[in-house]
Tab-separated table of C-alpha atoms and ligand atoms in Angstrom:
chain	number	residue	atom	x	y	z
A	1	UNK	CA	-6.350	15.407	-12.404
A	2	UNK	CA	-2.795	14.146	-12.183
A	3	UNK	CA	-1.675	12.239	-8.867
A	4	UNK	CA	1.384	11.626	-7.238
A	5	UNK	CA	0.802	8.590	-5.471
A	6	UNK	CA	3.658	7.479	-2.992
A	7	UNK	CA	4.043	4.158	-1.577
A	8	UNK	CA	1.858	3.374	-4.678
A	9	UNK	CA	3.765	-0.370	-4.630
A	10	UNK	CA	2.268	-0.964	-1.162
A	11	UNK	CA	-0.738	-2.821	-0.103
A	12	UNK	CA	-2.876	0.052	0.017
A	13	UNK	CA	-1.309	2.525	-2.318
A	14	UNK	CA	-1.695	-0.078	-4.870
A	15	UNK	CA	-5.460	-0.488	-4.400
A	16	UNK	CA	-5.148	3.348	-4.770
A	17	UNK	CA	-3.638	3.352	-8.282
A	18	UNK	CA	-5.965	1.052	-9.290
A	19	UNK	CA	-9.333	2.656	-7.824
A	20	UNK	CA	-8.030	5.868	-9.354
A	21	UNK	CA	-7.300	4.755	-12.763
A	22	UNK	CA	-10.707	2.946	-13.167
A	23	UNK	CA	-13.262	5.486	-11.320
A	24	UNK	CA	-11.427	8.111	-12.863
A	25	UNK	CA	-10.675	7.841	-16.653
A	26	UNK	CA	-9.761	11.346	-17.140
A	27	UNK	CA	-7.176	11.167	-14.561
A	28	UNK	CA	-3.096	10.665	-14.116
A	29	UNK	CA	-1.633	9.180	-12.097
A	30	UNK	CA	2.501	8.710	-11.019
A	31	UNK	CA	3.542	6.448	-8.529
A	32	UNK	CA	7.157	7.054	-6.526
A	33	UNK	CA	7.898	4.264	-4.021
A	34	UNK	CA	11.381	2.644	-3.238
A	35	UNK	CA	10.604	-0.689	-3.641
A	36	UNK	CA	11.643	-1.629	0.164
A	37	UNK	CA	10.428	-4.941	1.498
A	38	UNK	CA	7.034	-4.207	1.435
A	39	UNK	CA	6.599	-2.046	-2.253
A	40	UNK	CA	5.927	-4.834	-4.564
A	41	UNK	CA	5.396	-4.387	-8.934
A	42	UNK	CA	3.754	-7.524	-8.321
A	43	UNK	CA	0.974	-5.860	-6.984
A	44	UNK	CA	0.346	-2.736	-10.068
A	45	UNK	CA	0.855	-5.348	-12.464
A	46	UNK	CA	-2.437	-4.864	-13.904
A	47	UNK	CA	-1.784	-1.383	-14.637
A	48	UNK	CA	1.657	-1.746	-15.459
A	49	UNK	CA	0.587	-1.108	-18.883
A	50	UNK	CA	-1.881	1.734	-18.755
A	51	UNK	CA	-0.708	4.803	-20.775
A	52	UNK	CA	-2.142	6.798	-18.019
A	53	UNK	CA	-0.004	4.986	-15.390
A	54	UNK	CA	3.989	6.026	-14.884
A	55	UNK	CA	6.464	4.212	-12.132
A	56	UNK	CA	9.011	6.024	-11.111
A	57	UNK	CA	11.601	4.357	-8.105
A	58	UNK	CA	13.063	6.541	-5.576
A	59	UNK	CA	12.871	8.008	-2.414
A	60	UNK	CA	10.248	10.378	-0.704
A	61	UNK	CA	13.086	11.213	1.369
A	62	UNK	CA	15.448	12.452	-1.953
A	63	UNK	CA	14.561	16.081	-2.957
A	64	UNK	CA	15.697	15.164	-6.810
A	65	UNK	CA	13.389	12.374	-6.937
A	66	UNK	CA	10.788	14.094	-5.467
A	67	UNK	CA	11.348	16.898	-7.592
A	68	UNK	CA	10.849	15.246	-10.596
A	69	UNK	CA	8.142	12.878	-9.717
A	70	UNK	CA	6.116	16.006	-9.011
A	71	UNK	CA	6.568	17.780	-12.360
A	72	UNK	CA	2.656	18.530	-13.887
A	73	UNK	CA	0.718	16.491	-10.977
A	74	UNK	CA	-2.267	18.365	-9.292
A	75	UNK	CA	-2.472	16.690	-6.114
A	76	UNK	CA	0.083	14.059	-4.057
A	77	UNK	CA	-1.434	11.088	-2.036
A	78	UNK	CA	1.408	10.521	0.601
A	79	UNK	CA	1.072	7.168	1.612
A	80	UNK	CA	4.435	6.088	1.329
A	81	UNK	CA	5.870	4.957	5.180
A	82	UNK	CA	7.306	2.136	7.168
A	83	UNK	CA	4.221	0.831	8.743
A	84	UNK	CA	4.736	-2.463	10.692
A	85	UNK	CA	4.417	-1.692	14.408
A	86	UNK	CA	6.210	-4.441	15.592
A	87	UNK	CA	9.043	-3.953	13.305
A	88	UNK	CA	8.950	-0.035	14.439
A	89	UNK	CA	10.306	-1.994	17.788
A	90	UNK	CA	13.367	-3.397	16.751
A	91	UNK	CA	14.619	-0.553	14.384
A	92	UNK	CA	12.713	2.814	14.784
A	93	UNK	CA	15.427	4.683	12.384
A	94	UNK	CA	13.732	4.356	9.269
A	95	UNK	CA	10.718	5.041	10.267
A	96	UNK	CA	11.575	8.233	11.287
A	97	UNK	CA	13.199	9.004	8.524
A	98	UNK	CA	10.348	7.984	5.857
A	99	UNK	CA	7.400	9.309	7.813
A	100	UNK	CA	8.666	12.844	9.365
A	101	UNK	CA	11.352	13.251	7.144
A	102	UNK	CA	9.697	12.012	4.069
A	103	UNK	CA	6.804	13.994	4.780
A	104	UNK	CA	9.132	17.055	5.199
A	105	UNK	CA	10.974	16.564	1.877
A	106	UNK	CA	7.706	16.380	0.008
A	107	UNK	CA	6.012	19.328	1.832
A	108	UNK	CA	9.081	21.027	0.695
A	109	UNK	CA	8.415	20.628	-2.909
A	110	UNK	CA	5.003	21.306	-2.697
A	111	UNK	CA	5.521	24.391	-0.914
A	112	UNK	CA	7.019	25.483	-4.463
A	113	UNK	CA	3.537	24.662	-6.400
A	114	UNK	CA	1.002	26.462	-4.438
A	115	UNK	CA	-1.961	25.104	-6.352
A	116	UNK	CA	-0.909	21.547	-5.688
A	117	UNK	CA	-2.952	19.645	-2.726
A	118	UNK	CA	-1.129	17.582	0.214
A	119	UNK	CA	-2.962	14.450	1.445
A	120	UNK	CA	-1.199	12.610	4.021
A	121	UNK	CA	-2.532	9.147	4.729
A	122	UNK	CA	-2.152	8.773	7.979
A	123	UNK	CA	-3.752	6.166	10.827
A	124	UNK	CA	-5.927	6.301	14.135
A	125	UNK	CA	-2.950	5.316	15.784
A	126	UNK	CA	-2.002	8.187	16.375
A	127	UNK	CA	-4.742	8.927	19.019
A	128	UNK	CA	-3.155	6.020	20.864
A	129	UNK	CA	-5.579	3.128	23.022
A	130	UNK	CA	-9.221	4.563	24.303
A	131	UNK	CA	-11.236	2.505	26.618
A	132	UNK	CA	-15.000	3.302	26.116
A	133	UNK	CA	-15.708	5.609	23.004
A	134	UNK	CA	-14.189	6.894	20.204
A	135	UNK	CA	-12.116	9.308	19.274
A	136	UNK	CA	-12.973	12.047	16.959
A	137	UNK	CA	-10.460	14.596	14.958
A	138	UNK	CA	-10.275	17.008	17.017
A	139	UNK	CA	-9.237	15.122	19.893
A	140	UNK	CA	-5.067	14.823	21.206
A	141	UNK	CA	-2.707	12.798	19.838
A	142	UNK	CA	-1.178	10.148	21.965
A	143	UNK	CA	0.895	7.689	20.260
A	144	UNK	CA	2.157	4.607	21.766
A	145	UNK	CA	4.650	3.023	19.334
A	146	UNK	CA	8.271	4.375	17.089
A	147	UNK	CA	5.476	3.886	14.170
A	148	UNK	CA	2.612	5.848	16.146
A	149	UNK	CA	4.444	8.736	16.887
A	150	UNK	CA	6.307	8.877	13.437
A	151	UNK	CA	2.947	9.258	11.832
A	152	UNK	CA	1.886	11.863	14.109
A	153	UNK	CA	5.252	13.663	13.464
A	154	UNK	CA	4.647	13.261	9.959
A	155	UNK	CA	1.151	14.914	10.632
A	156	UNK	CA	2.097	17.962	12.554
A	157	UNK	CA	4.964	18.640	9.659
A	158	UNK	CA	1.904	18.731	7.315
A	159	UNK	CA	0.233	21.122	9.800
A	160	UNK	CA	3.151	23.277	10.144
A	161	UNK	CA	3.264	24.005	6.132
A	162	UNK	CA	-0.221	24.793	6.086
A	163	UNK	CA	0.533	27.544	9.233
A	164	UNK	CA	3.282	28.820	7.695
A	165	UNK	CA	3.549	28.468	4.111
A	166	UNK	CA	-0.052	28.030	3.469
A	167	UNK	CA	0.157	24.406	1.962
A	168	UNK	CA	-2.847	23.006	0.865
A	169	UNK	CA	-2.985	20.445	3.065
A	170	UNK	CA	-5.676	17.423	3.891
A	171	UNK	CA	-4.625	14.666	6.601
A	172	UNK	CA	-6.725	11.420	6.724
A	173	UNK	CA	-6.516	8.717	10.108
A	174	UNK	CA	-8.189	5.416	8.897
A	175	UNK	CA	-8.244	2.197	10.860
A	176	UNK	CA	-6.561	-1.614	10.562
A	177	UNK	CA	-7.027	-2.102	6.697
A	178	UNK	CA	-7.373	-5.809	5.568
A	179	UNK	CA	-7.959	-7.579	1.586
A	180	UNK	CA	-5.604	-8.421	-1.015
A	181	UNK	CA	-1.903	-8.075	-1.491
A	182	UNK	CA	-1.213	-7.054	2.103
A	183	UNK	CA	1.983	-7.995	3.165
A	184	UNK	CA	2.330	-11.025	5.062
A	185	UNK	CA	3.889	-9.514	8.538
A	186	UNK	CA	0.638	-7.923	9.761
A	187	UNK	CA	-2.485	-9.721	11.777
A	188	UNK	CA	-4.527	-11.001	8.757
A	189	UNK	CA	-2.219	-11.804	6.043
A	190	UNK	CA	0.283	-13.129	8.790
A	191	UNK	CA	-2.230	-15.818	9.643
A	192	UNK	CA	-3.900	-16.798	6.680
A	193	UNK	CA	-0.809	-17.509	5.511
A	194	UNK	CA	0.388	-19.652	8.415
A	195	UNK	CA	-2.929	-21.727	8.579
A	196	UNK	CA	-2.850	-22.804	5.346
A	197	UNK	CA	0.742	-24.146	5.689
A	198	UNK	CA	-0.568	-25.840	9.272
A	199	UNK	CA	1.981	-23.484	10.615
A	200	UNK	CA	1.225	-21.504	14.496
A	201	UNK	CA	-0.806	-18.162	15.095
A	202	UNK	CA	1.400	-16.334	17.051
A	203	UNK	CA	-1.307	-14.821	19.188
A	204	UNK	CA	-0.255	-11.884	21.616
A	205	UNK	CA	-1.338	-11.672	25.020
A	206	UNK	CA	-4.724	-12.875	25.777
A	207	UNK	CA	-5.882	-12.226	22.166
A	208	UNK	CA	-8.421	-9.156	23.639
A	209	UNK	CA	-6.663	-6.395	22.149
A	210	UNK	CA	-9.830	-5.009	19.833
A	211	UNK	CA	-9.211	-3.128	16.487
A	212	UNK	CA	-11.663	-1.342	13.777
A	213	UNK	CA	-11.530	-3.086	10.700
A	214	UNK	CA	-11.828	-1.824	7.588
A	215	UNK	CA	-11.441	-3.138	4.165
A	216	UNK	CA	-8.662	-1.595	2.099
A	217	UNK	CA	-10.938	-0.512	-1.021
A	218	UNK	CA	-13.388	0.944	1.642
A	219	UNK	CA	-10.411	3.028	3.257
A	220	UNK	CA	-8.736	4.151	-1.008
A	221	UNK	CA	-12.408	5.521	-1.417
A	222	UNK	CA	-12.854	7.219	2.176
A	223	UNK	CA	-9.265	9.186	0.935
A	224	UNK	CA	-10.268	10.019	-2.599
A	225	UNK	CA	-13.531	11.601	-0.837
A	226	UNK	CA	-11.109	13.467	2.219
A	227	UNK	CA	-9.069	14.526	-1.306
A	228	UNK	CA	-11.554	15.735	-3.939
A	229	UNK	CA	-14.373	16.723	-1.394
A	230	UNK	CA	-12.038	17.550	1.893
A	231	UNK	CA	-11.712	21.465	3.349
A	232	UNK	CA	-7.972	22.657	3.041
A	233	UNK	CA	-7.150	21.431	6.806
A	234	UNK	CA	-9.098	19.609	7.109
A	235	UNK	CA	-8.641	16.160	9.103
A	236	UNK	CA	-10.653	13.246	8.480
A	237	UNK	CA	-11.427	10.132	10.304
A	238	UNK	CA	-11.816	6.882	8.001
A	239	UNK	CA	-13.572	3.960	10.386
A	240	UNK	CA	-14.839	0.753	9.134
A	241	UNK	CA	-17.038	0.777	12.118
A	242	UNK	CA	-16.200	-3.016	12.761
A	243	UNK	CA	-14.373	-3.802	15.488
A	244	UNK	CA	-13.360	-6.803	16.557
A	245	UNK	CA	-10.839	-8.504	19.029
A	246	UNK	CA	-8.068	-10.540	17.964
A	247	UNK	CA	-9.540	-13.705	19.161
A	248	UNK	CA	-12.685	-13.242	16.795
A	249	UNK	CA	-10.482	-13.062	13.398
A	250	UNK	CA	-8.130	-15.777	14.697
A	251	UNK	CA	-11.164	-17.994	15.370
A	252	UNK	CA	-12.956	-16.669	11.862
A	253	UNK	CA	-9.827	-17.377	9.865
A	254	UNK	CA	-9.600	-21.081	11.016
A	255	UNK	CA	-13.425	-20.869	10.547
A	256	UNK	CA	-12.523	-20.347	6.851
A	257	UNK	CA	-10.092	-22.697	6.040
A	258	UNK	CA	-10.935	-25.691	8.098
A	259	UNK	CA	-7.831	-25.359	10.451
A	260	UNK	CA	-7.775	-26.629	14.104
A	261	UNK	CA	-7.711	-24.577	16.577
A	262	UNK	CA	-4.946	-26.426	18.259
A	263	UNK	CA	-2.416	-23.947	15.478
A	264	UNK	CA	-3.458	-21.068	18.013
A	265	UNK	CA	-0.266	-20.297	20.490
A	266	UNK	CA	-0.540	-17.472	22.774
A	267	UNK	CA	3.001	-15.835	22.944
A	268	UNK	CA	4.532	-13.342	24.815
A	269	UNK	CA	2.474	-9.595	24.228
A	270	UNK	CA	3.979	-6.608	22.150
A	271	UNK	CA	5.555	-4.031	24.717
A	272	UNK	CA	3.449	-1.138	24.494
A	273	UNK	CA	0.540	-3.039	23.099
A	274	UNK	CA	-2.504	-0.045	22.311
A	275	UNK	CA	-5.733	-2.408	23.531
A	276	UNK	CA	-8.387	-0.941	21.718
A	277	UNK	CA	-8.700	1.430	18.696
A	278	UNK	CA	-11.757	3.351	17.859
A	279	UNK	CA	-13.008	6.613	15.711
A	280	UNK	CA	-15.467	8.435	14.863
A	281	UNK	CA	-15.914	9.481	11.123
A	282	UNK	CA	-18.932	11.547	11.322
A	283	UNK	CA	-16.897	13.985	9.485
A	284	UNK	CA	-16.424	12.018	6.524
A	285	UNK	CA	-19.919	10.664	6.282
A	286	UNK	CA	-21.196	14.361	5.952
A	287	UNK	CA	-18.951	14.051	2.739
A	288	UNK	CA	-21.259	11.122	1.117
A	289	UNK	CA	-18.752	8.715	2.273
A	290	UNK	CA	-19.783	5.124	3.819
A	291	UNK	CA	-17.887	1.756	4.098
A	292	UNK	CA	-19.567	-0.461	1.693
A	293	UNK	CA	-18.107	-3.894	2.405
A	294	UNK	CA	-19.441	-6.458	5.102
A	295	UNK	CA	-16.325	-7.933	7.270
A	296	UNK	CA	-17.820	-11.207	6.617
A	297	UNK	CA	-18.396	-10.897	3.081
A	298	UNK	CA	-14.774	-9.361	2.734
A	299	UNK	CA	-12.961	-11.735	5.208
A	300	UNK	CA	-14.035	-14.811	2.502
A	301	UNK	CA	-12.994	-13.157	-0.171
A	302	UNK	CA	-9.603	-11.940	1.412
A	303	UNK	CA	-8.618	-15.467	2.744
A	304	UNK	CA	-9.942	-16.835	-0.723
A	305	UNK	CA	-7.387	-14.513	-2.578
A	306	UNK	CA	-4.696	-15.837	-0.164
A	307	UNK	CA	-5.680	-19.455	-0.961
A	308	UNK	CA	-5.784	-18.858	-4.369
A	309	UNK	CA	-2.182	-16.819	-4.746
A	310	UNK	CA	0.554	-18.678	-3.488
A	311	UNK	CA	2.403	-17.783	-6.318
A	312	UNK	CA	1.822	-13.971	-4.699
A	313	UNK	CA	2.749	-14.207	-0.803
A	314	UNK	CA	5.449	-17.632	-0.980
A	315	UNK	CA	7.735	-16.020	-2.374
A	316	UNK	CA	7.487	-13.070	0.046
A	317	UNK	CA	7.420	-15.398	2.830
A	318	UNK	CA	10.725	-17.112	2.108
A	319	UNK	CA	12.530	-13.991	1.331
A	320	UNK	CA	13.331	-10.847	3.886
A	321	UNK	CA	10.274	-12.164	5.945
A	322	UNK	CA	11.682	-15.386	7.020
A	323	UNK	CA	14.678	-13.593	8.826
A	324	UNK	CA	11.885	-10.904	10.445
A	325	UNK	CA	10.316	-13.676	11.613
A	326	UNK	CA	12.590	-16.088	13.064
A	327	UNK	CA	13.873	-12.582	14.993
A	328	UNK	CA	10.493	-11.931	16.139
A	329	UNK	CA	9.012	-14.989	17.134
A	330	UNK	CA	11.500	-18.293	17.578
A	331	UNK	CA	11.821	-17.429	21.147
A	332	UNK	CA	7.840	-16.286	21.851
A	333	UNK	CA	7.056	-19.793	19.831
A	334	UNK	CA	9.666	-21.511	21.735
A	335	UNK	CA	8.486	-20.195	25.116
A	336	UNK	CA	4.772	-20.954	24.169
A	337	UNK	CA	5.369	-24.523	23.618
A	338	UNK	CA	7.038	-24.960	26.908
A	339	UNK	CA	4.154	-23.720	28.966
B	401	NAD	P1	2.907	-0.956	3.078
B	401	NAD	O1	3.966	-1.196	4.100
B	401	NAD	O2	2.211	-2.117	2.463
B	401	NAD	O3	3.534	-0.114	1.865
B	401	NAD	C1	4.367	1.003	2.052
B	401	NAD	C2	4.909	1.417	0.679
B	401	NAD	O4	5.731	2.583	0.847
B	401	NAD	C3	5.788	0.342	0.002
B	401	NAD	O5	5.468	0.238	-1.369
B	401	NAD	C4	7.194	0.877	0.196
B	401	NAD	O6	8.101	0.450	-0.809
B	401	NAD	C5	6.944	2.373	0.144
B	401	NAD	N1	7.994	3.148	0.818
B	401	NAD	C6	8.492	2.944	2.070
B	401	NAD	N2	9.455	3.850	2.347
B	401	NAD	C7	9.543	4.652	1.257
B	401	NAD	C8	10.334	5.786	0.935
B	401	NAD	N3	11.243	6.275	1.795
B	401	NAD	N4	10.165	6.379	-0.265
B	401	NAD	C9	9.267	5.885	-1.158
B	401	NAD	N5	8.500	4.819	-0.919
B	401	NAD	C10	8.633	4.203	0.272
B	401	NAD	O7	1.905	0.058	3.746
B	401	NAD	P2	0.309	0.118	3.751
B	401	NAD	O8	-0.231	-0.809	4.750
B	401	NAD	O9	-0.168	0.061	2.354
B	401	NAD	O10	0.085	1.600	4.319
B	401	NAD	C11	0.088	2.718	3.444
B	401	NAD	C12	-0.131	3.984	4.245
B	401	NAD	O11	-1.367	3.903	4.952
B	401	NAD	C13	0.927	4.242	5.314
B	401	NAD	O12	1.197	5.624	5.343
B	401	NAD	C14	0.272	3.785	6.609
B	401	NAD	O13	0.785	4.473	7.714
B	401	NAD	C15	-1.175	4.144	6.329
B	401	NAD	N6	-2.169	3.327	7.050
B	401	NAD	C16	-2.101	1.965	6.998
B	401	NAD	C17	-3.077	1.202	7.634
B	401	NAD	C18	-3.073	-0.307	7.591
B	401	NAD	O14	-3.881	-0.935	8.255
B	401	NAD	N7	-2.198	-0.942	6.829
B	401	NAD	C19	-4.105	1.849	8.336
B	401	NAD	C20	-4.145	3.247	8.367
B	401	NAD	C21	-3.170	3.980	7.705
B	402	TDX	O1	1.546	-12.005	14.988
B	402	TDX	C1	0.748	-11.159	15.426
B	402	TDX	N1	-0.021	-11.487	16.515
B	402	TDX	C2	-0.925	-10.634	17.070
B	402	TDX	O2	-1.599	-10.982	18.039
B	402	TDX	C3	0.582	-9.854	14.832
B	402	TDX	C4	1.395	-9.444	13.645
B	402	TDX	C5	-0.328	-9.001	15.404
B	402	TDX	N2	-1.048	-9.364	16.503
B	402	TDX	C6	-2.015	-8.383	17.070
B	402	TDX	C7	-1.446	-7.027	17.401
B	402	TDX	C8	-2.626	-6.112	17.174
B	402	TDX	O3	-3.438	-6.078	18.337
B	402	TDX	O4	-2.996	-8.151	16.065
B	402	TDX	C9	-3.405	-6.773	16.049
B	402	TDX	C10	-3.125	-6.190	14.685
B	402	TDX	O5	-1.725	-6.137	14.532
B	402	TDX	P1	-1.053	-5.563	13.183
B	402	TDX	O6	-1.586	-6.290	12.007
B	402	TDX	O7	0.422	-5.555	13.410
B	402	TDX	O8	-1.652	-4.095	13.116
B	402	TDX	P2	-1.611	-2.862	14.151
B	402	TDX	O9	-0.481	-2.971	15.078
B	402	TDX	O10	-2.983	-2.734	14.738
B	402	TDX	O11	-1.318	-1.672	13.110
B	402	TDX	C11	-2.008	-1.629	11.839
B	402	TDX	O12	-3.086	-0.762	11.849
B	402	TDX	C12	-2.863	0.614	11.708
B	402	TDX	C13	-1.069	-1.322	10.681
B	402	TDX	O13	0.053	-2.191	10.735
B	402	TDX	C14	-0.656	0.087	10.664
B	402	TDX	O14	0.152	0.375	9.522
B	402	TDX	C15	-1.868	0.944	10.632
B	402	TDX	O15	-1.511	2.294	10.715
């Protein structure tokens, strides 16, 4: 098979490529990402040189890129997006524009290639908070955030070329990924990061707000199964069955490294803060598909990684990032000392 793999530069697009070219050796694959902030060579270095690996920069949102990236491949693996929530709050434009409109422009060219397959990677945030339960696929979509409800457009424009045009299409929702090379803006990363420079953990609200963890190699192999295995329409839950609060990893992060827990400030909440994610993948567990790493066997080795690579994240850190996050926290910080 021969994959188009966008946002292949990413955290977990990269963990894709790589999966993919080592579980698969018959396989192809292309990867077409822009190289914004987040999409990093850095992190495909190892495959940089594989004959069955090709790069190609440009935009999901460019119908000539797109065009050509697609030329022979079998199946594409959309997970190209803007994806920080927070970041969704202070400029929603291009998130609307890579995650509906992106998805648009490649259903477009798909739509020309009716044996190629559509998989759009897309999150259970787009079922918005629940209180007691889970949510399972067939259930309504409710986003909360710019980033939410971009996904969830991006979604129904996949669901739409499968009504009308008859698109292959398969859509996946997994939950908060965490391990290696994830950009240093979200939860995890964010505080590893910050701990080991004796820095603070910006901690929203009371810290309750509960997520299902999963680890990112768990989640690449939960979407190759939805892909190769999937019904056309189907929709496909990918849980890590973990959830936590945000106090627990704060408090298991410090756990790791030694740190006090006198780096913890509680700052002011996110607006529209979702307070508890769940899902149900029954669905994908009828595939063959489980979760295979413990969170406490994957949390070491994740904050080991980010010990061990400062040569990976310090860089990012002191680039774009350090702008983000002066924007996004001086004044929470600054307010947080006070009290
Ligand atoms: P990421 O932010 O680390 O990477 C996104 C990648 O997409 C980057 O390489 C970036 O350069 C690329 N990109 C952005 N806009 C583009 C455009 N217009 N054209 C081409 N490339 C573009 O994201 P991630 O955390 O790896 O998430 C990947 C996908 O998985 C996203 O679709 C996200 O919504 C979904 N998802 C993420 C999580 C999570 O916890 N991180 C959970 C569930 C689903
Ligand atoms: O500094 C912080 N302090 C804090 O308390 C940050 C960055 C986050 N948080 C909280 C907010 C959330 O309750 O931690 C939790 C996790 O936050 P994020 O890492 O920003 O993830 P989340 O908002 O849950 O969204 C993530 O999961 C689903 C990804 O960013 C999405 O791309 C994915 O679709």
């Amino acid at each position: 098979m021969h994959l188009l793999i966008t946002g292949g530069a990413g955290f977990i697009g990269s963990h894709f490529v790589r999966m993919t070219l080592s579980d698969y050796p018959g396989d192809r694959v292309t990867v077409l990402d822009k190289l914004t902030y987040a999409g990093n060579l850095r992190n495909l270095e190892d495959v940089a040189d594989n004959p069955r690996y090709r790069f190609v920069h440009g935009d999901i949102c460019d119908p000539t890129a797109v065009a050509g990236a697609m030329e022979g491949v079998d199946a594409v693996v959309n997970f190209a997006a803007e994806t920080h929530v927070d970041r969704s709050l202070l400029d929603p434009a291009s998130f609307i524009d890579t995650d509906v409109k992106g998805a648009y422009t490649l259903l477009e060219a798909v739509r020309q290639k009716p044996s190629v397959r559509f998989l759009q990677v897309s999150t259970d945030e787009v079922y918005g908070s629940i209180e007691s339960g889970s949510f399972c696929e067939t259930d309504r979509l409710s986003p909360s955030s710019p980033y939410s409800a971009s996904k969830a457009g991006g979604e129904m424009m996949a669901m739409a070329y499968r009504k009308t045009h008859g698109v292959d299409i398969v859509i996946t929702r997994g939950s908060n990924n965490y391990g290696p090379y994830q950009y240093p803006e979200k939860l995890i990363p964010l505080f590893i990061t910050n701990a080991l420079d004796d820095q603070p953990l910006p901690l929203y609200g009371d810290g309750g707000n509960v997520r299902d963890w999963i680890y990112v190699l768990d989640h690449c192999r939960g979407i190759d199964t939805a892909l190769r295995k999937g019904e056309s329409g189907g929709i496909y839950n990918v849980a890590g069955m973990n959830e936590r609060d945000n106090r627990d990893i704060t408090y298991r992060i410090l756990a790791l490294l030694g740190k006090d827990e006198s780096l913890i400030r509680h700052v002011e909440d996110r607006p529209g803060h979702d307070r508890r994610y769940s899902i149900a993948a029954d669905r994908l567990l009828s595939l063959g598909w489980a979760p295979r790493k413990s969170f406490e066997e994957g949390m070491a080795e994740t904050v080991a990684w980010y010990r061990d690579r400062r040569d990976w994240w310090e860089p990012l850190k002191s680039g774009e990032h350090r702008t983000y996050y002066t924007a996004m926290y001086a004044k929470r910080l600054a307010e947080a000392e006070q009290r």
